[in-house]
PDB file of C-alpha atoms in Angstrom:
ATOM      1  CA  MET A 207       0.000   0.000   0.000  1.00 44.00           C
ATOM      2  CA  GLN A 208       2.804   2.372   0.895  1.00 42.00           C
ATOM      3  CA  LYS A 209       4.500   1.679  -2.445  1.00 42.00           C
ATOM      4  CA  PHE A 210       1.213   2.410  -4.220  1.00 39.00           C
ATOM      5  CA  VAL A 211       0.885   5.823  -2.501  1.00 39.00           C
ATOM      6  CA  VAL A 212       4.464   6.714  -3.392  1.00 38.00           C
ATOM      7  CA  ALA A 213       3.827   5.738  -7.009  1.00 43.00           C
ATOM      8  CA  LEU A 214       0.729   7.945  -7.119  1.00 39.00           C
ATOM      9  CA  ALA A 215       2.738  10.863  -5.701  1.00 42.00           C
ATOM     10  CA  LEU A 216       5.403  10.420  -8.358  1.00 40.00           C
ATOM     11  CA  VAL A 217       2.791  10.375 -11.106  1.00 38.00           C
ATOM     12  CA  ALA A 218       1.278  13.594  -9.731  1.00 42.00           C
ATOM     13  CA  LEU A 219       4.655  15.289  -9.615  1.00 39.00           C
ATOM     14  CA  LEU A 220       5.481  14.241 -13.171  1.00 38.00           C
ATOM     15  CA  SER A 221       2.110  15.448 -14.400  1.00 39.00           C
ATOM     16  CA  ARG A 222       2.608  18.799 -12.669  1.00 40.00           C
ATOM     17  CA  ALA A 223       6.113  19.157 -14.116  1.00 39.00           C
ATOM     18  CA  GLN A 224       4.861  18.309 -17.585  1.00 41.00           C
ATOM     19  CA  GLY A 225       2.071  20.860 -17.259  1.00 41.00           C
ATOM     20  CA  ALA A 226       4.536  23.523 -16.135  1.00 37.00           C
ATOM     21  CA  SER A 227       6.776  22.708 -19.092  1.00 38.00           C
ATOM     22  CA  MET A 228       3.838  23.065 -21.487  1.00 35.00           C
ATOM     23  CA  THR A 229       2.889  26.387 -19.876  1.00 35.00           C
ATOM     24  CA  VAL A 230       6.386  27.825 -20.341  1.00 33.00           C
ATOM     25  CA  GLU A 231       6.527  26.619 -23.927  1.00 33.00           C
ATOM     26  CA  ALA A 232       3.131  28.097 -24.747  1.00 32.00           C
ATOM     27  CA  SER A 233       4.112  31.389 -23.148  1.00 30.00           C
ATOM     28  CA  ASP A 234       7.307  31.504 -25.194  1.00 33.00           C
ATOM     29  CA  TRP A 235       5.356  31.250 -28.437  1.00 32.00           C
ATOM     30  CA  SER A 236       2.445  33.506 -27.466  1.00 31.00           C
ATOM     31  CA  PRO A 237       2.133  36.984 -29.029  1.00 33.00           C
ATOM     32  CA  ARG A 238       4.269  39.605 -27.374  1.00 35.00           C
ATOM     33  CA  VAL A 239       5.850  42.995 -28.063  1.00 37.00           C
ATOM     34  CA  THR A 240       7.632  42.991 -31.434  1.00 61.00           C
ATOM     35  CA  GLY A 241       5.644  39.856 -32.206  1.00 72.00           C
ATOM     36  CA  GLY A 242       4.908  38.570 -35.679  1.00 86.00           C
ATOM     37  CA  ALA A 243       5.939  35.466 -37.568  1.00 91.00           C
ATOM     38  CA  GLN A 244       9.400  33.927 -37.457  1.00 92.00           C
ATOM     39  CA  ALA A 245      11.285  34.616 -40.703  1.00 93.00           C
ATOM     40  CA  LEU A 246      12.487  31.851 -42.967  1.00 93.00           C
ATOM     41  CA  LEU A 247      16.086  31.567 -44.129  1.00 92.00           C
ATOM     42  CA  GLY A 248      16.427  33.711 -47.244  1.00 93.00           C
ATOM     43  CA  GLN A 249      13.057  35.451 -46.835  1.00 95.00           C
ATOM     44  CA  TYR A 250      14.709  38.857 -46.247  1.00 96.00           C
ATOM     45  CA  PRO A 251      18.195  38.383 -47.728  1.00 97.00           C
ATOM     46  CA  SER A 252      19.088  42.076 -47.500  1.00 98.00           C
ATOM     47  CA  ALA A 253      18.440  42.455 -43.747  1.00 97.00           C
ATOM     48  CA  VAL A 254      21.600  42.472 -41.590  1.00 97.00           C
ATOM     49  CA  ILE A 255      22.735  42.971 -38.016  1.00 96.00           C
ATOM     50  CA  ILE A 256      25.271  45.723 -37.307  1.00 97.00           C
ATOM     51  CA  GLU A 257      27.339  45.009 -34.235  1.00 96.00           C
ATOM     52  CA  THR A 258      28.540  48.085 -32.367  1.00 94.00           C
ATOM     53  CA  PRO A 259      30.124  48.329 -28.898  1.00 92.00           C
ATOM     54  CA  TYR A 260      28.129  51.470 -28.115  1.00 90.00           C
ATOM     55  CA  ILE A 261      24.575  50.097 -28.366  1.00 88.00           C
ATOM     56  CA  PRO A 262      23.773  47.024 -26.202  1.00 87.00           C
ATOM     57  CA  GLN A 263      21.100  45.680 -28.592  1.00 88.00           C
ATOM     58  CA  ASN A 264      23.176  46.581 -31.681  1.00 93.00           C
ATOM     59  CA  CYS A 265      21.538  47.993 -34.840  1.00 95.00           C
ATOM     60  CA  MET A 266      20.219  46.781 -38.145  1.00 97.00           C
ATOM     61  CA  GLY A 267      20.925  47.618 -41.754  1.00 98.00           C
ATOM     62  CA  THR A 268      20.071  46.686 -45.323  1.00 98.00           C
ATOM     63  CA  ILE A 269      22.411  45.474 -48.051  1.00 98.00           C
ATOM     64  CA  VAL A 270      22.017  47.823 -51.023  1.00 98.00           C
ATOM     65  CA  ASN A 271      24.791  46.468 -53.240  1.00 97.00           C
ATOM     66  CA  ARG A 272      27.546  43.869 -52.964  1.00 96.00           C
ATOM     67  CA  GLN A 273      29.786  46.063 -50.797  1.00 98.00           C
ATOM     68  CA  HIS A 274      27.476  48.589 -49.140  1.00 98.00           C
ATOM     69  CA  VAL A 275      24.937  48.557 -46.307  1.00 98.00           C
ATOM     70  CA  LEU A 276      22.385  51.263 -45.568  1.00 98.00           C
ATOM     71  CA  THR A 277      21.604  52.064 -41.936  1.00 98.00           C
ATOM     72  CA  ALA A 278      20.795  54.958 -39.614  1.00 98.00           C
ATOM     73  CA  ALA A 279      23.461  57.566 -38.876  1.00 97.00           C
ATOM     74  CA  TYR A 280      22.658  57.075 -35.197  1.00 96.00           C
ATOM     75  CA  CYS A 281      24.177  53.597 -35.400  1.00 97.00           C
ATOM     76  CA  VAL A 282      27.652  54.840 -36.296  1.00 96.00           C
ATOM     77  CA  MET A 283      27.830  57.764 -33.874  1.00 94.00           C
ATOM     78  CA  ASN A 284      29.112  57.693 -30.314  1.00 92.00           C
ATOM     79  CA  PRO A 285      26.009  58.277 -28.147  1.00 89.00           C
ATOM     80  CA  THR A 286      28.066  60.066 -25.499  1.00 89.00           C
ATOM     81  CA  THR A 287      30.428  62.298 -27.479  1.00 88.00           C
ATOM     82  CA  PHE A 288      28.170  62.539 -30.564  1.00 88.00           C
ATOM     83  CA  VAL A 289      31.034  62.012 -33.006  1.00 91.00           C
ATOM     84  CA  MET A 290      31.439  59.334 -35.654  1.00 93.00           C
ATOM     85  CA  ILE A 291      33.094  56.213 -34.305  1.00 93.00           C
ATOM     86  CA  ASN A 292      35.933  54.388 -35.992  1.00 94.00           C
ATOM     87  CA  PRO A 293      34.483  51.916 -38.538  1.00 95.00           C
ATOM     88  CA  PHE A 294      36.962  49.382 -37.134  1.00 95.00           C
ATOM     89  CA  TRP A 295      34.525  48.774 -34.266  1.00 96.00           C
ATOM     90  CA  LEU A 296      31.627  47.784 -36.538  1.00 97.00           C
ATOM     91  CA  ARG A 297      30.775  44.336 -37.893  1.00 98.00           C
ATOM     92  CA  VAL A 298      27.985  43.299 -40.252  1.00 98.00           C
ATOM     93  CA  ILE A 299      26.294  39.901 -39.975  1.00 97.00           C
ATOM     94  CA  ALA A 300      24.451  38.825 -43.139  1.00 97.00           C
ATOM     95  CA  GLY A 301      22.854  35.703 -44.560  1.00 96.00           C
ATOM     96  CA  ASP A 302      21.317  34.429 -41.341  1.00 96.00           C
ATOM     97  CA  VAL A 303      17.952  34.638 -39.592  1.00 94.00           C
ATOM     98  CA  ASN A 304      19.303  33.637 -36.188  1.00 91.00           C
ATOM     99  CA  ILE A 305      21.784  35.337 -33.923  1.00 90.00           C
ATOM    100  CA  VAL A 306      22.281  31.866 -32.474  1.00 89.00           C
ATOM    101  CA  PRO A 307      22.741  29.166 -33.632  1.00 91.00           C
ATOM    102  CA  VAL A 308      24.998  30.164 -36.528  1.00 92.00           C
ATOM    103  CA  SER A 309      23.929  29.084 -40.019  1.00 90.00           C
ATOM    104  CA  VAL A 310      26.432  27.858 -42.610  1.00 93.00           C
ATOM    105  CA  ARG A 311      25.066  30.629 -44.856  1.00 93.00           C
ATOM    106  CA  ARG A 312      26.279  33.391 -42.520  1.00 96.00           C
ATOM    107  CA  GLU A 313      28.757  35.945 -43.884  1.00 97.00           C
ATOM    108  CA  VAL A 314      30.482  38.328 -41.446  1.00 97.00           C
ATOM    109  CA  ARG A 315      32.166  41.494 -42.686  1.00 98.00           C
ATOM    110  CA  ASN A 316      34.201  44.302 -41.149  1.00 98.00           C
ATOM    111  CA  VAL A 317      33.353  47.904 -41.996  1.00 98.00           C
ATOM    112  CA  ILE A 318      36.081  49.992 -43.663  1.00 97.00           C
ATOM    113  CA  ARG A 319      34.156  53.193 -44.463  1.00 96.00           C
ATOM    114  CA  SER A 320      31.271  55.033 -42.824  1.00 96.00           C
ATOM    115  CA  TYR A 321      29.561  57.712 -44.878  1.00 96.00           C
ATOM    116  CA  VAL A 322      27.083  59.667 -42.754  1.00 96.00           C
ATOM    117  CA  HIS A 323      24.674  62.068 -44.408  1.00 96.00           C
ATOM    118  CA  PRO A 324      26.386  65.487 -44.171  1.00 93.00           C
ATOM    119  CA  ASN A 325      23.240  67.115 -42.807  1.00 94.00           C
ATOM    120  CA  TYR A 326      22.413  64.526 -40.166  1.00 94.00           C
ATOM    121  CA  ASN A 327      20.879  66.190 -37.130  1.00 93.00           C
ATOM    122  CA  ARG A 328      20.984  64.120 -33.939  1.00 90.00           C
ATOM    123  CA  LEU A 329      18.544  66.496 -32.228  1.00 91.00           C
ATOM    124  CA  THR A 330      15.732  66.127 -34.764  1.00 94.00           C
ATOM    125  CA  ASP A 331      16.830  62.868 -36.461  1.00 95.00           C
ATOM    126  CA  GLY A 332      16.756  64.684 -39.776  1.00 96.00           C
ATOM    127  CA  ASN A 333      18.737  62.919 -42.541  1.00 97.00           C
ATOM    128  CA  ASN A 334      19.400  60.032 -40.180  1.00 97.00           C
ATOM    129  CA  LEU A 335      21.196  57.860 -42.747  1.00 98.00           C
ATOM    130  CA  ALA A 336      24.610  56.297 -43.248  1.00 98.00           C
ATOM    131  CA  VAL A 337      26.121  54.052 -45.902  1.00 98.00           C
ATOM    132  CA  LEU A 338      28.723  51.522 -44.744  1.00 98.00           C
ATOM    133  CA  ARG A 339      31.325  49.896 -46.976  1.00 98.00           C
ATOM    134  CA  VAL A 340      32.411  46.390 -46.008  1.00 98.00           C
ATOM    135  CA  ASP A 341      35.909  45.019 -46.472  1.00 98.00           C
ATOM    136  CA  VAL A 342      34.985  42.076 -48.725  1.00 98.00           C
ATOM    137  CA  PRO A 343      32.134  42.179 -51.273  1.00 97.00           C
ATOM    138  CA  TYR A 344      29.291  39.759 -50.688  1.00 97.00           C
ATOM    139  CA  PRO A 345      29.097  36.739 -53.005  1.00 93.00           C
ATOM    140  CA  GLU A 346      27.319  37.516 -56.259  1.00 90.00           C
ATOM    141  CA  PHE A 347      25.236  34.354 -56.076  1.00 84.00           C
ATOM    142  CA  HIS A 348      24.064  33.540 -52.578  1.00 91.00           C
ATOM    143  CA  ASN A 349      20.770  31.988 -51.460  1.00 90.00           C
ATOM    144  CA  THR A 350      20.400  34.131 -48.344  1.00 96.00           C
ATOM    145  CA  ILE A 351      22.200  37.380 -49.252  1.00 97.00           C
ATOM    146  CA  GLU A 352      20.848  39.765 -51.870  1.00 97.00           C
ATOM    147  CA  PRO A 353      20.794  43.582 -52.209  1.00 97.00           C
ATOM    148  CA  ALA A 354      17.434  45.261 -51.707  1.00 98.00           C
ATOM    149  CA  LEU A 355      15.619  47.091 -54.481  1.00 97.00           C
ATOM    150  CA  LEU A 356      15.024  50.734 -53.545  1.00 98.00           C
ATOM    151  CA  ASN A 357      11.510  52.130 -53.642  1.00 98.00           C
ATOM    152  CA  GLN A 358      11.115  55.239 -55.783  1.00 96.00           C
ATOM    153  CA  ARG A 359       7.333  55.683 -55.639  1.00 97.00           C
ATOM    154  CA  ILE A 360       5.070  57.644 -53.309  1.00 96.00           C
ATOM    155  CA  LEU A 361       2.952  55.180 -51.349  1.00 97.00           C
ATOM    156  CA  ALA A 362      -0.586  55.737 -50.102  1.00 97.00           C
ATOM    157  CA  ASP A 363      -1.482  55.736 -46.424  1.00 97.00           C
ATOM    158  CA  ASN A 364      -2.400  52.289 -45.094  1.00 98.00           C
ATOM    159  CA  THR A 365      -0.087  50.546 -47.566  1.00 98.00           C
ATOM    160  CA  GLN A 366       0.719  47.261 -45.858  1.00 98.00           C
ATOM    161  CA  CYS A 367       4.491  47.108 -45.371  1.00 98.00           C
ATOM    162  CA  LEU A 368       6.744  44.636 -43.580  1.00 97.00           C
ATOM    163  CA  PHE A 369       9.637  44.931 -41.150  1.00 97.00           C
ATOM    164  CA  ALA A 370      12.002  42.036 -40.417  1.00 95.00           C
ATOM    165  CA  GLY A 371      14.276  42.281 -37.400  1.00 93.00           C
ATOM    166  CA  TRP A 372      15.765  40.980 -34.186  1.00 92.00           C
ATOM    167  CA  GLY A 373      14.442  43.630 -31.810  1.00 83.00           C
ATOM    168  CA  ALA A 374      14.184  43.393 -28.054  1.00 82.00           C
ATOM    169  CA  THR A 375      10.861  42.773 -26.354  1.00 79.00           C
ATOM    170  CA  GLN A 376      11.112  45.659 -23.890  1.00 81.00           C
ATOM    171  CA  ASP A 377      12.078  49.317 -24.158  1.00 83.00           C
ATOM    172  CA  GLN A 378      14.993  49.110 -21.748  1.00 81.00           C
ATOM    173  CA  ALA A 379      18.728  49.529 -22.240  1.00 78.00           C
ATOM    174  CA  THR A 380      19.286  46.106 -20.681  1.00 80.00           C
ATOM    175  CA  ALA A 381      16.544  44.345 -22.657  1.00 82.00           C
ATOM    176  CA  VAL A 382      17.524  41.039 -24.238  1.00 83.00           C
ATOM    177  CA  VAL A 383      17.270  40.759 -28.020  1.00 84.00           C
ATOM    178  CA  ARG A 384      15.349  37.823 -29.463  1.00 84.00           C
ATOM    179  CA  PRO A 385      17.786  35.454 -31.198  1.00 90.00           C
ATOM    180  CA  ASN A 386      15.440  34.781 -34.137  1.00 92.00           C
ATOM    181  CA  GLN A 387      14.381  37.152 -36.895  1.00 94.00           C
ATOM    182  CA  PHE A 388      10.667  37.972 -36.896  1.00 94.00           C
ATOM    183  CA  VAL A 389       8.515  39.692 -39.519  1.00 96.00           C
ATOM    184  CA  ILE A 390       5.771  42.155 -38.578  1.00 96.00           C
ATOM    185  CA  THR A 391       3.239  44.077 -40.667  1.00 96.00           C
ATOM    186  CA  GLN A 392       3.549  47.861 -40.399  1.00 97.00           C
ATOM    187  CA  PRO A 393       0.961  49.873 -42.356  1.00 98.00           C
ATOM    188  CA  ILE A 394       1.921  53.380 -43.450  1.00 98.00           C
ATOM    189  CA  LEU A 395       0.269  56.071 -41.317  1.00 98.00           C
ATOM    190  CA  GLY A 396      -0.633  59.607 -42.259  1.00 97.00           C
ATOM    191  CA  THR A 397       1.992  62.184 -41.306  1.00 97.00           C
ATOM    192  CA  ALA A 398      -0.617  64.456 -39.717  1.00 97.00           C
ATOM    193  CA  ALA A 399      -1.762  61.711 -37.344  1.00 97.00           C
ATOM    194  CA  CYS A 400       1.839  60.892 -36.393  1.00 98.00           C
ATOM    195  CA  ASN A 401       2.615  64.534 -35.752  1.00 98.00           C
ATOM    196  CA  ALA A 402      -0.214  64.946 -33.241  1.00 98.00           C
ATOM    197  CA  ALA A 403       0.820  66.429 -29.895  1.00 98.00           C
ATOM    198  CA  ASN A 404       0.284  63.132 -28.071  1.00 98.00           C
ATOM    199  CA  VAL A 405       2.170  61.097 -30.683  1.00 98.00           C
ATOM    200  CA  HIS A 406       5.407  62.463 -32.200  1.00 98.00           C
ATOM    201  CA  ASN A 407       4.556  66.143 -31.723  1.00 98.00           C
ATOM    202  CA  ASN A 408       5.699  67.435 -35.150  1.00 97.00           C
ATOM    203  CA  ARG A 409       8.957  65.440 -35.217  1.00 97.00           C
ATOM    204  CA  VAL A 410       7.987  63.618 -38.416  1.00 98.00           C
ATOM    205  CA  GLN A 411       9.518  65.627 -41.261  1.00 98.00           C
ATOM    206  CA  GLN A 412       8.601  65.570 -44.945  1.00 97.00           C
ATOM    207  CA  THR A 413      11.604  63.311 -45.610  1.00 98.00           C
ATOM    208  CA  MET A 414      10.221  60.686 -43.219  1.00 98.00           C
ATOM    209  CA  ILE A 415       7.550  57.968 -43.229  1.00 98.00           C
ATOM    210  CA  CYS A 416       5.479  56.908 -40.244  1.00 98.00           C
ATOM    211  CA  ALA A 417       4.386  53.276 -40.042  1.00 98.00           C
ATOM    212  CA  GLY A 418       2.870  50.950 -37.472  1.00 97.00           C
ATOM    213  CA  ALA A 419      -0.090  51.546 -35.187  1.00 96.00           C
ATOM    214  CA  LEU A 420      -1.268  54.414 -33.000  1.00 97.00           C
ATOM    215  CA  ALA A 421      -2.987  52.021 -30.618  1.00 96.00           C
ATOM    216  CA  ALA A 422      -1.000  49.660 -28.421  1.00 95.00           C
ATOM    217  CA  SER A 423       0.163  46.738 -30.540  1.00 92.00           C
ATOM    218  CA  GLN A 424       2.181  43.579 -30.066  1.00 87.00           C
ATOM    219  CA  ALA A 425       3.587  43.915 -33.587  1.00 92.00           C
ATOM    220  CA  ALA A 426       5.953  46.854 -33.277  1.00 94.00           C
ATOM    221  CA  VAL A 427       9.582  47.913 -33.664  1.00 95.00           C
ATOM    222  CA  CYS A 428      11.739  48.048 -30.564  1.00 93.00           C
ATOM    223  CA  ARG A 429      15.320  48.489 -29.371  1.00 89.00           C
ATOM    224  CA  GLY A 430      17.802  46.807 -31.672  1.00 92.00           C
ATOM    225  CA  ASN A 431      15.719  47.642 -34.752  1.00 95.00           C
ATOM    226  CA  VAL A 432      17.150  51.122 -35.443  1.00 96.00           C
ATOM    227  CA  GLY A 433      18.628  51.290 -38.927  1.00 97.00           C
ATOM    228  CA  GLY A 434      16.473  48.399 -40.128  1.00 97.00           C
ATOM    229  CA  GLY A 435      14.463  48.449 -43.324  1.00 98.00           C
ATOM    230  CA  LEU A 436      10.744  48.869 -43.982  1.00 98.00           C
ATOM    231  CA  TYR A 437       9.752  46.866 -47.078  1.00 98.00           C
ATOM    232  CA  CYS A 438       6.705  47.912 -49.094  1.00 98.00           C
ATOM    233  CA  ASN A 439       5.695  46.000 -52.215  1.00 97.00           C
ATOM    234  CA  GLY A 440       8.948  44.083 -51.916  1.00 96.00           C
ATOM    235  CA  ARG A 441      11.175  47.184 -52.020  1.00 98.00           C
ATOM    236  CA  LEU A 442      13.175  48.978 -49.336  1.00 98.00           C
ATOM    237  CA  THR A 443      11.052  51.994 -48.506  1.00 98.00           C
ATOM    238  CA  GLY A 444      12.246  53.251 -45.128  1.00 98.00           C
ATOM    239  CA  VAL A 445      15.154  53.144 -42.682  1.00 98.00           C
ATOM    240  CA  LEU A 446      14.077  53.165 -39.038  1.00 98.00           C
ATOM    241  CA  ALA A 447      15.179  56.378 -37.321  1.00 98.00           C
ATOM    242  CA  PHE A 448      13.103  56.581 -34.123  1.00 97.00           C
ATOM    243  CA  GLY A 449       9.810  55.543 -32.568  1.00 96.00           C
ATOM    244  CA  THR A 450      11.003  52.259 -31.061  1.00 94.00           C
ATOM    245  CA  GLY A 451       8.271  52.142 -28.432  1.00 91.00           C
ATOM    246  CA  CYS A 452       7.958  48.347 -28.285  1.00 92.00           C
ATOM    247  CA  GLY A 453       4.238  48.493 -28.957  1.00 92.00           C
ATOM    248  CA  VAL A 454       3.029  51.153 -26.522  1.00 94.00           C
ATOM    249  CA  ALA A 455       0.288  53.455 -27.757  1.00 96.00           C
ATOM    250  CA  ASN A 456       1.201  56.561 -29.776  1.00 97.00           C
ATOM    251  CA  ARG A 457       4.770  55.467 -30.500  1.00 96.00           C
ATOM    252  CA  PRO A 458       4.755  54.214 -34.121  1.00 97.00           C
ATOM    253  CA  GLY A 459       8.052  53.799 -35.933  1.00 97.00           C
ATOM    254  CA  VAL A 460       9.420  56.671 -38.006  1.00 98.00           C
ATOM    255  CA  TYR A 461      11.604  55.940 -41.011  1.00 98.00           C
ATOM    256  CA  MET A 462      13.746  57.932 -43.388  1.00 98.00           C
ATOM    257  CA  ASP A 463      11.974  57.930 -46.771  1.00 98.00           C
ATOM    258  CA  VAL A 464      14.423  56.046 -49.012  1.00 98.00           C
ATOM    259  CA  ARG A 465      12.705  57.386 -52.133  1.00 98.00           C
ATOM    260  CA  GLN A 466      13.976  60.873 -51.368  1.00 98.00           C
ATOM    261  CA  TYR A 467      17.563  59.753 -50.774  1.00 98.00           C
ATOM    262  CA  VAL A 468      18.233  57.363 -53.671  1.00 98.00           C
ATOM    263  CA  GLN A 469      20.653  59.723 -55.406  1.00 98.00           C
ATOM    264  CA  TRP A 470      22.620  60.382 -52.211  1.00 98.00           C
ATOM    265  CA  ILE A 471      22.752  56.670 -51.371  1.00 98.00           C
ATOM    266  CA  GLU A 472      24.066  55.678 -54.784  1.00 98.00           C
ATOM    267  CA  THR A 473      26.639  58.485 -54.776  1.00 98.00           C
ATOM    268  CA  GLN A 474      28.280  56.925 -51.704  1.00 98.00           C
ATOM    269  CA  PHE A 475      29.093  53.745 -53.652  1.00 98.00           C
ATOM    270  CA  THR A 476      31.844  55.458 -55.633  1.00 97.00           C
ATOM    271  CA  ARG A 477      33.341  57.702 -52.955  1.00 96.00           C
ATOM    272  CA  THR A 478      37.072  57.264 -52.411  1.00 95.00           C
ATOM    273  CA  ASP A 479      37.637  59.539 -49.414  1.00 95.00           C
ATOM    274  CA  ASN A 480      37.880  58.232 -45.887  1.00 93.00           C
ATOM    275  CA  PRO A 481      36.078  60.395 -43.297  1.00 90.00           C
ATOM    276  CA  PRO A 482      38.191  60.397 -40.133  1.00 84.00           C
ATOM    277  CA  PRO A 483      36.802  58.984 -36.878  1.00 79.00           C
ATOM    278  CA  GLY A 484      35.681  61.832 -34.685  1.00 84.00           C
ATOM    279  CA  TRP A 485      33.930  63.689 -37.503  1.00 84.00           C
ATOM    280  CA  THR A 486      30.895  65.578 -36.271  1.00 86.00           C
ATOM    281  CA  PRO A 487      28.004  66.562 -38.574  1.00 82.00           C
ATOM    282  CA  PRO A 488      27.046  70.228 -38.489  1.00 78.00           C
ATOM    283  CA  GLN A 489      24.238  71.084 -36.099  1.00 68.00           C
ATOM    284  CA  PRO A 490      21.845  74.020 -36.389  1.00 57.00           C
ATOM    285  CA  LEU A 491      21.802  76.652 -33.685  1.00 43.00           C
TER     286      LEU A 491
END
């Protein structure tokens, strides 16, 4: 009889443990901030991670040709001294949808040039763009690495766009970044609505695009997504500049409008100068 009671107790404990395990697993896959669907290998072959020692969650970027990556100027500036950091400290991870484990398709590059838009304004985020040149060109034929096509058309409000990234799940400097790439839908919002006093209070300039939701949403950009690309109709349409509210109400993402910067972006591909570390963009009074 005693053995029977002990056996029943063991069964109860195992059942409880199994239930707890199922609860944790279900919670891990339930919708959460910066939710969405997990990306497939090669689904967004132009999306990359930019490793920088100055931003705990790192940044993102987009491959725009075999040797250049487009990102936000913020990602290559020292957040304390506000000067451009030495490109030596930057690395670009491409060809993978996971931070860990590492795929055999991963290609890691060092950055040898950083070209920040000459009129970047860290106070307003105006012209928040930079083009990075990597040390070794990406392979011309590669299943999971491919340059993005640049959008050159004006898009209507409510156009359904997509953002693929590795953002954190909380808006904190110590927040942990999800190791897998996720894709979220981000519809384009009207500039007037985004510039409302309780939203971005006139920070959204005519060279920017607002996308996401005004209401609280579990599909939203967050820390670690800055510099990442907004894809509309399959083309790179925006580069995330600010608005990484992790899904709280009235904090939609704001992107630099790639359409208005195509000429500047392509001009950087043939530059031969080497801006020195410590360069500071001019700031208005």
